[in-house]
Coordinates of N, CA and C in Angstrom, one line a residue:
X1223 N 17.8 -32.2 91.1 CA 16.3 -32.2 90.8 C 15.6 -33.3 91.6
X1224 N 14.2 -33.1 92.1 CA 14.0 -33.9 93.0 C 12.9 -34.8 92.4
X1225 N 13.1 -36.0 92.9 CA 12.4 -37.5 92.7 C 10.8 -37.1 92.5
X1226 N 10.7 -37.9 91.9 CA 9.1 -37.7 91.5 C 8.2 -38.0 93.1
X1227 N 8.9 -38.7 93.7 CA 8.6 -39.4 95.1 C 8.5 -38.1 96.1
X1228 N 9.5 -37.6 95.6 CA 9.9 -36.4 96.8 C 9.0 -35.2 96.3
X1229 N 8.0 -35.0 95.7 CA 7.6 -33.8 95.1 C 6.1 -33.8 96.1
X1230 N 6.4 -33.0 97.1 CA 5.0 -33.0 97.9 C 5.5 -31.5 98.5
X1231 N 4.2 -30.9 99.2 CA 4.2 -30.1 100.1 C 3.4 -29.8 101.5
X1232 N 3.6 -28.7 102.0 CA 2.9 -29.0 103.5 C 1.3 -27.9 102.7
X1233 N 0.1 -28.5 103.4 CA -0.9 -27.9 102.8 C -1.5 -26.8 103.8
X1234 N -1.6 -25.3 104.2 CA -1.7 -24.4 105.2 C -2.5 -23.4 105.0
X1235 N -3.1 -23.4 103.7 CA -4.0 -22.0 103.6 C -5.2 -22.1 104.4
X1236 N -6.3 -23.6 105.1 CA -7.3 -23.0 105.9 C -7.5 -24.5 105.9
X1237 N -8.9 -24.3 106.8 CA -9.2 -25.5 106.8 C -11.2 -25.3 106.8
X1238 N -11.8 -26.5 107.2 CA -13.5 -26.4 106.9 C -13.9 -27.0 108.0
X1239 N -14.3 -26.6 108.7 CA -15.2 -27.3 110.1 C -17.1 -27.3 109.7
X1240 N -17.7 -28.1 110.0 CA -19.2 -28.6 109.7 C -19.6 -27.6 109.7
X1241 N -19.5 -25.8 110.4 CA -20.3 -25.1 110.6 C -19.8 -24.5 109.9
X1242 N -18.6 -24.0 109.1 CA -18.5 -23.4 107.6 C -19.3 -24.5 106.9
X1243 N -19.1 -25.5 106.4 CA -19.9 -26.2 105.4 C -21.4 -25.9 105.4
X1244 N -21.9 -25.4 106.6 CA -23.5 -25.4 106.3 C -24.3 -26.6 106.3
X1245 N -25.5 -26.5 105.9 CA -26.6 -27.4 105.5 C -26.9 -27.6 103.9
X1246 N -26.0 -26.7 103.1 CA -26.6 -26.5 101.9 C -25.6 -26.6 100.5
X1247 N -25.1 -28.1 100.1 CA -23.5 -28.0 99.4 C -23.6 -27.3 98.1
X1248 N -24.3 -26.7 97.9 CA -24.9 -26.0 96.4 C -24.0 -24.0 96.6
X1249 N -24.6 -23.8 97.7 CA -24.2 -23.0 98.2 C -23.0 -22.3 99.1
X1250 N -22.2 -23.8 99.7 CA -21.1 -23.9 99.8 C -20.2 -23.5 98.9
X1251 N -20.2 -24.8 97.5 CA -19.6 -24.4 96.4 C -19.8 -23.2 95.3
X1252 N -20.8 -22.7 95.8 CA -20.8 -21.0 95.3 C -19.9 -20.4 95.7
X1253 N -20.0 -20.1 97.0 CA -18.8 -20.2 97.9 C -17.6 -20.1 97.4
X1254 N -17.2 -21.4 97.4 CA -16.0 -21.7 97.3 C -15.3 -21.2 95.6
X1255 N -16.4 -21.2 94.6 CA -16.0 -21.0 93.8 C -16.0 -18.9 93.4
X1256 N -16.7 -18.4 94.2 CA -16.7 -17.0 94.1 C -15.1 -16.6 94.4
X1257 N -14.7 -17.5 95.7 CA -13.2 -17.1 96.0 C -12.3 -17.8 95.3
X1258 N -12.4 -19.1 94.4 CA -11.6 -19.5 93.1 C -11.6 -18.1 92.1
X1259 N -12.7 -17.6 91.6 CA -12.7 -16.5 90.6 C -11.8 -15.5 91.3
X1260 N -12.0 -15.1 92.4 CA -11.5 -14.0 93.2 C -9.6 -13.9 92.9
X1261 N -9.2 -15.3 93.4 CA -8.1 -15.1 93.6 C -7.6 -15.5 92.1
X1262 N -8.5 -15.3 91.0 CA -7.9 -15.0 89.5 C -6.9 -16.3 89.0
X1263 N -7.8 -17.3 89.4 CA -6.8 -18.8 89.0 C -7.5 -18.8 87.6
X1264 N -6.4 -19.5 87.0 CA -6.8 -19.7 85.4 C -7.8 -20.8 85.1
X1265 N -8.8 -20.8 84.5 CA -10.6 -21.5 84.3 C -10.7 -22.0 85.4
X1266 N -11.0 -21.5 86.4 CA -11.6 -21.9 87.8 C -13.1 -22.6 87.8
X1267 N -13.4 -22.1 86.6 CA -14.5 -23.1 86.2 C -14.3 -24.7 85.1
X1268 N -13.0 -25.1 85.3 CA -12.7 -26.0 84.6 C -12.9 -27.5 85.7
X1269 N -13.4 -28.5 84.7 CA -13.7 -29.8 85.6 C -13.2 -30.6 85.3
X1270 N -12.9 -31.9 85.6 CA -12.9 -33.3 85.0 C -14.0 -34.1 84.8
X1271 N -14.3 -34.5 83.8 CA -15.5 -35.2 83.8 C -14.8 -36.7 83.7
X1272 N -15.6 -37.6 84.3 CA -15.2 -39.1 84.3 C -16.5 -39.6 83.6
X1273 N -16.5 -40.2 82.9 CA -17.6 -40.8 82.1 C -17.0 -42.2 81.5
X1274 N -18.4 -43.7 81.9 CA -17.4 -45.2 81.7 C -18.7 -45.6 80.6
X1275 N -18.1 -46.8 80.2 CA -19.3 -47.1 78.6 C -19.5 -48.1 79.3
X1276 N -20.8 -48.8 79.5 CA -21.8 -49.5 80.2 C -21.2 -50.9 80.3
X1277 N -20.1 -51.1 79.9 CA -19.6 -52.5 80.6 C -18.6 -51.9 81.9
X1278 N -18.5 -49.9 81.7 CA -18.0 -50.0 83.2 C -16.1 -49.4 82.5
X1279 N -16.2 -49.6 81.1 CA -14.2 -49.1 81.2 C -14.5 -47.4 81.1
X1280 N -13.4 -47.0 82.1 CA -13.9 -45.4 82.4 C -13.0 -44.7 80.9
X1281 N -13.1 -43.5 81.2 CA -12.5 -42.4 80.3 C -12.6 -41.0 81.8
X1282 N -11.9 -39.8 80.8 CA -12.2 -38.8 81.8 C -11.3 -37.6 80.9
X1283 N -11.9 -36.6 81.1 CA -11.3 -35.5 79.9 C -11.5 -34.2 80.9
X1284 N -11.0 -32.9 80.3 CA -11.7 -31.5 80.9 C -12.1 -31.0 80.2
X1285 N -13.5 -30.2 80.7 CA -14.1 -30.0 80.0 C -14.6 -28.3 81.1
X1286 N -15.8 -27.6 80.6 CA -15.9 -26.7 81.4 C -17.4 -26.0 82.0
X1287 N -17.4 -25.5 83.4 CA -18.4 -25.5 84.0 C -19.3 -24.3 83.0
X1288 N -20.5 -24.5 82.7 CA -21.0 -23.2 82.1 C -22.5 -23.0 82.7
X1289 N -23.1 -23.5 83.3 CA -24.4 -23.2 84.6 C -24.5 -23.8 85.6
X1290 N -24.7 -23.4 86.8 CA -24.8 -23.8 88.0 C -26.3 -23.3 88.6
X1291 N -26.9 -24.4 89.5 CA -27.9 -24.1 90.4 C -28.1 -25.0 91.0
X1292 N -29.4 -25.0 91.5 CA -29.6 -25.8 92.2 C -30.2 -27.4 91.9
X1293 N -30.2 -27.5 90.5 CA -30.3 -29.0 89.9 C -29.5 -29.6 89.3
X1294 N -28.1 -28.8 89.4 CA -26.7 -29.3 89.0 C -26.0 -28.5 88.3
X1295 N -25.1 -29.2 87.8 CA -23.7 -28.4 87.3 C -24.1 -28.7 85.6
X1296 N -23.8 -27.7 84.8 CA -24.5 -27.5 83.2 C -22.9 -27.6 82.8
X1297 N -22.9 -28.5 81.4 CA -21.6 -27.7 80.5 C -22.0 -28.6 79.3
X1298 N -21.7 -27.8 78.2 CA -22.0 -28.1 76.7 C -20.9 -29.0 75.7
X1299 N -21.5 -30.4 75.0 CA -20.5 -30.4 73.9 C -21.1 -31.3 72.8
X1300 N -20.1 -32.1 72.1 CA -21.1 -32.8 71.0 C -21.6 -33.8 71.7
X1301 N -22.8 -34.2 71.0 CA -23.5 -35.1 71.6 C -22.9 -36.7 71.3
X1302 N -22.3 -36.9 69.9 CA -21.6 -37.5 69.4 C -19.7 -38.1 69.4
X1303 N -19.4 -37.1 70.5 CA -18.1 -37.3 71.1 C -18.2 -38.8 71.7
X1304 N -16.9 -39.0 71.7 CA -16.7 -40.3 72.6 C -17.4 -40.2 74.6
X1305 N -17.7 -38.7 75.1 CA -18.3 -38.9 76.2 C -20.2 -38.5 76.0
X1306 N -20.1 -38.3 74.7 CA -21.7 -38.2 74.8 C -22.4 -39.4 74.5
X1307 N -21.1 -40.5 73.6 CA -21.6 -41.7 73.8 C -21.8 -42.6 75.3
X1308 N -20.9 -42.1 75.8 CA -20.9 -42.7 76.8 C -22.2 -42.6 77.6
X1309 N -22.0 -41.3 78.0 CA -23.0 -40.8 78.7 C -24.5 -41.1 78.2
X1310 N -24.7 -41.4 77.1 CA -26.0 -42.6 76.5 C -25.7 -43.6 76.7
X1311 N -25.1 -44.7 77.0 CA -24.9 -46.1 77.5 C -25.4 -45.8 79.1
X1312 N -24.4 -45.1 80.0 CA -24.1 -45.0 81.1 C -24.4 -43.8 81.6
X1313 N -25.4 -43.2 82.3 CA -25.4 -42.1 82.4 C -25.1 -41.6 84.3
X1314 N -24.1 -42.4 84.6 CA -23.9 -42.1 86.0 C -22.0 -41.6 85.9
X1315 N -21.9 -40.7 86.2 CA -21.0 -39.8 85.9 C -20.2 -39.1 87.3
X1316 N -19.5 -38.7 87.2 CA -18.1 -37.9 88.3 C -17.8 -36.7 87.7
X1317 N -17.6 -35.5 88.4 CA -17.1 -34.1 88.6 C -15.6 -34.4 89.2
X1318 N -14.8 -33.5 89.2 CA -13.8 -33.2 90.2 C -13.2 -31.3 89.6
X1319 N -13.7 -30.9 90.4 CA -13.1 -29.1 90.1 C -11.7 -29.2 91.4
X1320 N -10.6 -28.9 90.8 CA -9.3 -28.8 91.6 C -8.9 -26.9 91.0
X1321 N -8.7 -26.4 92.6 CA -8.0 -25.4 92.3 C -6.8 -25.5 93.6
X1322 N -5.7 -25.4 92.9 CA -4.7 -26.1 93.5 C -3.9 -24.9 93.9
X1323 N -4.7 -23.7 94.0 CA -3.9 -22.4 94.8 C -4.3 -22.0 95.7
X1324 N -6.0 -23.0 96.0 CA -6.6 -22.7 97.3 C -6.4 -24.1 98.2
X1325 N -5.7 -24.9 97.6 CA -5.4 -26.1 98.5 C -6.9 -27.0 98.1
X1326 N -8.0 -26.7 97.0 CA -9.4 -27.0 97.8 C -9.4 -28.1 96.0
X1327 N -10.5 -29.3 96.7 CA -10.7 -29.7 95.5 C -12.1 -30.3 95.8
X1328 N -13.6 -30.2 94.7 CA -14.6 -30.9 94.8 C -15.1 -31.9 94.2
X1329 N -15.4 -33.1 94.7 CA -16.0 -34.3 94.3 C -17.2 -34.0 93.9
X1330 N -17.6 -34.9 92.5 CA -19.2 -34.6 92.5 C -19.5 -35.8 92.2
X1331 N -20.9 -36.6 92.4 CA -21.1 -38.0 91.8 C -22.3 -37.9 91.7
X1332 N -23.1 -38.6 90.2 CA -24.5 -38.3 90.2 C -24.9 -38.6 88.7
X1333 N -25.9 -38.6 88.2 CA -26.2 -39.1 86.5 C -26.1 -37.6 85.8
X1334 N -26.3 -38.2 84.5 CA -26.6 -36.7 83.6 C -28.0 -36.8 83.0
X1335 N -28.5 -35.8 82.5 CA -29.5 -35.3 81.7 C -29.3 -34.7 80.9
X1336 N -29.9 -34.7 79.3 CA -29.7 -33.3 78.5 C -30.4 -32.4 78.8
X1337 N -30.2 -31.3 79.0 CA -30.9 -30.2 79.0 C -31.6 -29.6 77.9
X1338 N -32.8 -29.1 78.2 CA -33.5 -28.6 77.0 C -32.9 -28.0 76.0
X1339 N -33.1 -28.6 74.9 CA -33.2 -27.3 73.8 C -33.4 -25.7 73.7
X1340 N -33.8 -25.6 74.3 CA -34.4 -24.1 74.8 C -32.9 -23.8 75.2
X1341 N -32.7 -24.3 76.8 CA -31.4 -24.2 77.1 C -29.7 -24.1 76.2
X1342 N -29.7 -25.2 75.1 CA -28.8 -25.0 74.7 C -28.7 -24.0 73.3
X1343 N -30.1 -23.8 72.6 CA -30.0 -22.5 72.2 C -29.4 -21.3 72.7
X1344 N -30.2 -21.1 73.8 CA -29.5 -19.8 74.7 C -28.4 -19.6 74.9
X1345 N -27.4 -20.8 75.5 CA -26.1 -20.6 75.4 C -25.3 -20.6 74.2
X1346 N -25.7 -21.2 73.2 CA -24.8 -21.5 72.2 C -25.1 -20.0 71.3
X1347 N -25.3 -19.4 71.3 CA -25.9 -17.6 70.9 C -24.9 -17.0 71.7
X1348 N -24.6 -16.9 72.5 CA -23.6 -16.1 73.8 C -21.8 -16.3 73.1
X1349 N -21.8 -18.0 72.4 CA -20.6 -18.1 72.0 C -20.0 -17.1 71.1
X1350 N -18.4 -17.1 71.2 CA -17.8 -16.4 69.8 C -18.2 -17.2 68.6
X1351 N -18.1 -16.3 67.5 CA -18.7 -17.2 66.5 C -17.6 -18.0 65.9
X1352 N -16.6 -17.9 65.9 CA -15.2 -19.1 65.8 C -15.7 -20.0 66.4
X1353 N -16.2 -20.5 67.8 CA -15.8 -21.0 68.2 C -17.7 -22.0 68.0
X1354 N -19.2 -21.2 67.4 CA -20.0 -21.5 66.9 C -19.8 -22.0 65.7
X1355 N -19.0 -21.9 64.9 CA -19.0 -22.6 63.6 C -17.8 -23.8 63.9
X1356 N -16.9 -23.6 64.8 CA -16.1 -25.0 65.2 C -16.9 -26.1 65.5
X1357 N -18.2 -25.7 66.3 CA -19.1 -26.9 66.6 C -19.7 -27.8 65.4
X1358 N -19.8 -27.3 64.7 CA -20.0 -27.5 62.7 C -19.2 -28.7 62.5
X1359 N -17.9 -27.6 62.7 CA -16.6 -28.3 61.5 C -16.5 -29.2 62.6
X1360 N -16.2 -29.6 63.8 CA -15.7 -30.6 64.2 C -16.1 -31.7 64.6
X1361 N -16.2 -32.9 64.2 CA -16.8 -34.5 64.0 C -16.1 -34.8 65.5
X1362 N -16.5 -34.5 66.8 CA -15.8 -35.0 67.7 C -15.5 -36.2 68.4
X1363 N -14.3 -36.5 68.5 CA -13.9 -38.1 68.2 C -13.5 -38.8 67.6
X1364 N -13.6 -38.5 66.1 CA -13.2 -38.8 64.8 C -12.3 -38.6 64.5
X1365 N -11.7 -39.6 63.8 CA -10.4 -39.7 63.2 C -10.6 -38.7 61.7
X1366 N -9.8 -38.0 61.9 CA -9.5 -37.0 60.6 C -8.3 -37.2 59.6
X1367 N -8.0 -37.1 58.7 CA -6.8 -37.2 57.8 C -5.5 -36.3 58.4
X1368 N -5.8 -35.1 58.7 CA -5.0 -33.6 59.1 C -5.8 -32.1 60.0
X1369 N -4.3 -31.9 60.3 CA -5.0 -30.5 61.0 C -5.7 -29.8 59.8
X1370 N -4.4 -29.4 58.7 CA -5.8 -28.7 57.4 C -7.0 -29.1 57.0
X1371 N -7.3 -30.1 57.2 CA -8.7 -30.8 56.7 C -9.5 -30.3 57.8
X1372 N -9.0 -29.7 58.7 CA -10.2 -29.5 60.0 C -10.2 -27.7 59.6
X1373 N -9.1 -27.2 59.5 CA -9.1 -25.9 59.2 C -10.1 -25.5 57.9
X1374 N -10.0 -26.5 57.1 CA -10.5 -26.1 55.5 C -12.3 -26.2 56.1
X1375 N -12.5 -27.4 56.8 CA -13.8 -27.1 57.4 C -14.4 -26.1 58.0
X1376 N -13.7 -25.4 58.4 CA -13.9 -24.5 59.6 C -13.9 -23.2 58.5
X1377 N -13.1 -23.2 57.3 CA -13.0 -21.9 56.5 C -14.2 -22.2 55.8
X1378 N -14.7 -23.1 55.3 CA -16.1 -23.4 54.1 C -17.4 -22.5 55.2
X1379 N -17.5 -23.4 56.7 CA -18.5 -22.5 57.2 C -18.6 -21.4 57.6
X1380 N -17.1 -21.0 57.5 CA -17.4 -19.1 57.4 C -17.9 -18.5 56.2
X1381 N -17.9 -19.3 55.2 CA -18.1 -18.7 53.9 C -19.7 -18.7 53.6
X1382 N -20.0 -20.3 54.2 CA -21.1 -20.5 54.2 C -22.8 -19.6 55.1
X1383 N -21.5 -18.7 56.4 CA -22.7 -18.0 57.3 C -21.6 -16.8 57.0
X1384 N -21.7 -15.9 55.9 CA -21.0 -14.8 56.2 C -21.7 -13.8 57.5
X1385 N -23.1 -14.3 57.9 CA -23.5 -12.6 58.5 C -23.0 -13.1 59.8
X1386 N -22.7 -14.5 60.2 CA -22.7 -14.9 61.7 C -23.6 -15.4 62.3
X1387 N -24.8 -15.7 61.7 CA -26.2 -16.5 61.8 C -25.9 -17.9 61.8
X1388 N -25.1 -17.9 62.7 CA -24.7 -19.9 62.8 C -25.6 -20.6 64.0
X1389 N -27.0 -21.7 63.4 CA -27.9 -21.7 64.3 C -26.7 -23.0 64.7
X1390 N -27.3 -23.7 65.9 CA -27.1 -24.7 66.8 C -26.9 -25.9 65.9
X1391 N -25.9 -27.0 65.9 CA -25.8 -28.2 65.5 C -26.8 -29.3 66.0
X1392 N -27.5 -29.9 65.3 CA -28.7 -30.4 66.3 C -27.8 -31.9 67.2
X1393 N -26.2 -32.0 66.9 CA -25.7 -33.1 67.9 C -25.2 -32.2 68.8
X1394 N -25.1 -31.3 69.2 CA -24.6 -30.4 69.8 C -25.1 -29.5 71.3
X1395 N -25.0 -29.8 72.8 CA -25.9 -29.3 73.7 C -25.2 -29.9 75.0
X1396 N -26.4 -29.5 75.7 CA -25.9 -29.2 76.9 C -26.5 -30.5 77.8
X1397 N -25.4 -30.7 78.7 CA -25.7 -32.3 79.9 C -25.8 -31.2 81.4
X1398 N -26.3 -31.9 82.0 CA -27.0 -31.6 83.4 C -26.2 -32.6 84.7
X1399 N -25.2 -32.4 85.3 CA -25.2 -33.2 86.6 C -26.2 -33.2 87.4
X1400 N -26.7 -33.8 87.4 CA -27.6 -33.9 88.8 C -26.8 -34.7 90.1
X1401 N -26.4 -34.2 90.9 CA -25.7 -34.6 92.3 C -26.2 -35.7 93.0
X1402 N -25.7 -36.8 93.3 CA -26.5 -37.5 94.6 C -25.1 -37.1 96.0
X1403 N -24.0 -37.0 95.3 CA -23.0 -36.6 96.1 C -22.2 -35.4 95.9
X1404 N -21.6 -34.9 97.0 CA -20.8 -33.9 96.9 C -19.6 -33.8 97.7
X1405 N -18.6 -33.9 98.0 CA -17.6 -34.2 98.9 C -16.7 -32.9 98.4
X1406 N -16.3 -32.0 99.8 CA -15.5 -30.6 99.7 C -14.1 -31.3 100.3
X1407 N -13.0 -31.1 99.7 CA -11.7 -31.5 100.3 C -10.8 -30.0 100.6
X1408 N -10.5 -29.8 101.8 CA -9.3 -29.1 102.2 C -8.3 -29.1 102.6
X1409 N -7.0 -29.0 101.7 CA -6.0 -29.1 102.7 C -5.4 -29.3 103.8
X1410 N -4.9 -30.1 104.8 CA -4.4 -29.5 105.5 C -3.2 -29.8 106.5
X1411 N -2.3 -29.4 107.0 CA -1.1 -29.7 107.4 C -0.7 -31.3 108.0
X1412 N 0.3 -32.0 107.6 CA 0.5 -33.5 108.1 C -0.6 -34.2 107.6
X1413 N -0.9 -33.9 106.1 CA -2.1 -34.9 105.3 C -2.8 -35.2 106.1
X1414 N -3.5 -34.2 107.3 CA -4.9 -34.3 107.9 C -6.0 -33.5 107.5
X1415 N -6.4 -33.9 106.2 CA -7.0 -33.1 105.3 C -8.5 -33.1 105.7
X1416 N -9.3 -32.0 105.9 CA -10.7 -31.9 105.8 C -11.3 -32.7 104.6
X1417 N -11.9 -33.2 104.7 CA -13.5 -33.7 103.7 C -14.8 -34.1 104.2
X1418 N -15.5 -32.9 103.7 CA -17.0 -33.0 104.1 C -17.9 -33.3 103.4
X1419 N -18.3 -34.4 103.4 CA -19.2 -35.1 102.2 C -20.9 -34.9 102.9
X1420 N -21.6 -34.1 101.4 CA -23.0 -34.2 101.4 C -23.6 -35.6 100.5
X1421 N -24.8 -36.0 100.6 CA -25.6 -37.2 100.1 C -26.8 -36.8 100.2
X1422 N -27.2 -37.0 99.1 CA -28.3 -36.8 98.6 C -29.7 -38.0 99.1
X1423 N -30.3 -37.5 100.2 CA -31.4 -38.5 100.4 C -32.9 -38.1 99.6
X1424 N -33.5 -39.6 99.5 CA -35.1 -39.8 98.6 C -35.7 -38.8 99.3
X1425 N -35.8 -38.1 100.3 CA -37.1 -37.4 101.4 C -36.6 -36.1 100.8
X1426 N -35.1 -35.9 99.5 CA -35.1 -34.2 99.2 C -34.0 -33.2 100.0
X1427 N -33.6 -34.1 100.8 CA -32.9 -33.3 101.7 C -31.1 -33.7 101.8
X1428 N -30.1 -32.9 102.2 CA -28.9 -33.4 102.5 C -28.4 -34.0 104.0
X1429 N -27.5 -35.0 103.7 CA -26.5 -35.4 104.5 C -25.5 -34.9 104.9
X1430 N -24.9 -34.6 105.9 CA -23.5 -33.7 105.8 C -22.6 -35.0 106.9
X1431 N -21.4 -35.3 106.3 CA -20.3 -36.2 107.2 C -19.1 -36.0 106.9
X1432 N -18.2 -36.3 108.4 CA -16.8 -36.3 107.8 C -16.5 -37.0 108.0
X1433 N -15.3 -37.2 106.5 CA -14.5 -38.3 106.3 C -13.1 -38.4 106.8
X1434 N -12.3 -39.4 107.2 CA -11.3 -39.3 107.5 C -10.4 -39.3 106.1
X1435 N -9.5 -38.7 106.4 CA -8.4 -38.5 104.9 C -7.7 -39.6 104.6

C-alpha cells in the first residue's frame, strides 16, 4: 500500500487559456458548473465555507450551493450556528467548490450578507418537510445530551404541524457571498496547473490574471 507521500496523480483532462475564461467569472462558473452537473458528480453544488471569529481563528465546514447570480453565491442555515456567529463578528468569508473528476477547483473571496426574508421564505417552502421541521428541532452548535433527544425533538414537531404548515425559524436563512475574488484552478500535467484569477474593482468591473501554480 502506498505512502501517504506517494499518493498523487498526473492531472490531463484539459486545460483554460484567458480566452475560454472570458471577461465575465460569473458566467464562466456557470459554465463550469453546468458540466460538473453534467458529468453526474455527487453534490456538485457542495462548497467549503471558511468562516474566522473576529480575532481572526478560522473554522471551515460544507455546506451547499442553493442560488447563484450575479451578486453572489446564496446557501441557507441557522443563523445561530457556530458560522452564523461568526459570520456576525466577521463577515469576510472564502468559497472553495472542488470537483475532483474534472481536475477543476474554485476559489471565492468576499463578505456575506443576509438575504431578505422574502428570499428565505421562498426557499425554505421548496424544502422536504423532514428536513423543514429539522430546522426547528435543531439548536445548531449546541451541545445536546443524545441522538434521541434530537430525535424526540424532531417527533414533537411533527405532531405539532400535522398538515406540514411549518413556517420559517426566524434564526434560520439565507447568507449571500458577494465576490471581490474569484480564482478558476485547472489541472494540469507536471503540476503546471492553470489559475485564472478575476478581482473585483470599485469602477464595477473585472480583472482577469494568471497565476503561476
Amino acid at each position: 500500500m502506498p505512502s501517504i507521500a506517494d499518493l498523487r496523480r498526473e492531472y490531463s483532462a484539459g486545460g483554460l487559456t484567458e480566452a475560454e475564461a472570458g471577461t465575465d467569472p460569473f458566467f464562466l462558473f456557470g459554465r463550469w458548473f453546468d458540466q460538473a452537473k453534467a458529468a453526474e458528480l455527487s453534490d456538485p453544488n457542495a462548497m467549503t465555507l471558511a468562516t474566522a471569529t473576529a480575532d481572526g481563528f478560522p473554522s471551515a465546514r460544507a455546506v451547499l450551493l442553493k442560488s447563484l447570480d450575479n451578486r453572489g453565491f446564496t446557501f441557507f442555515t441557522n443563523y445561530d450556528s457556530r458560522k452564523g456567529r461568526e459570520m456576525a463578528e466577521n463577515p469576510r468569508v472564502a468559497l472553495v467548490f472542488l470537483w475532483h473528476q474534472l481536475e477543476r477547483q474554485v476559489r471565492v473571496e468576499g463578505t456575506v450578507e443576509v438575504v431578505t426574508p422574502t428570499e428565505s421564505d421562498a426557499y425554505f417552502v421548496t424544502r422536504p418537510l423532514g428536513s423543514r421541521l429539522g430546522a426547528w428541532a435543531s439548536r445548531q452548535s449546541e451541545v445536546i445530551p443524545s441522538r434521541e433527544f434530537l430525535e424526540a425533538q424532531h417527533a414533537e414537531l411533527m405532531a405539532k404541524y400535522p398538515d406540514g404548515n411549518v413556517p420559517r425559524p426566524p434564526n434560520w436563512g439565507g447568507y449571500r457571498v458577494l465576490p471581490t475574488a474569484i480564482e478558476f484552478w485547472q489541472g494540469r500535467p507536471s503540476r503546471l496547473h492553470d489559475r485564472i484569477l478575476f478581482t473585483w474593482r470599485d469602477d464595477g468591473s473585472w480583472t482577469k490574471v494568471r497565476l503561476s501554480p
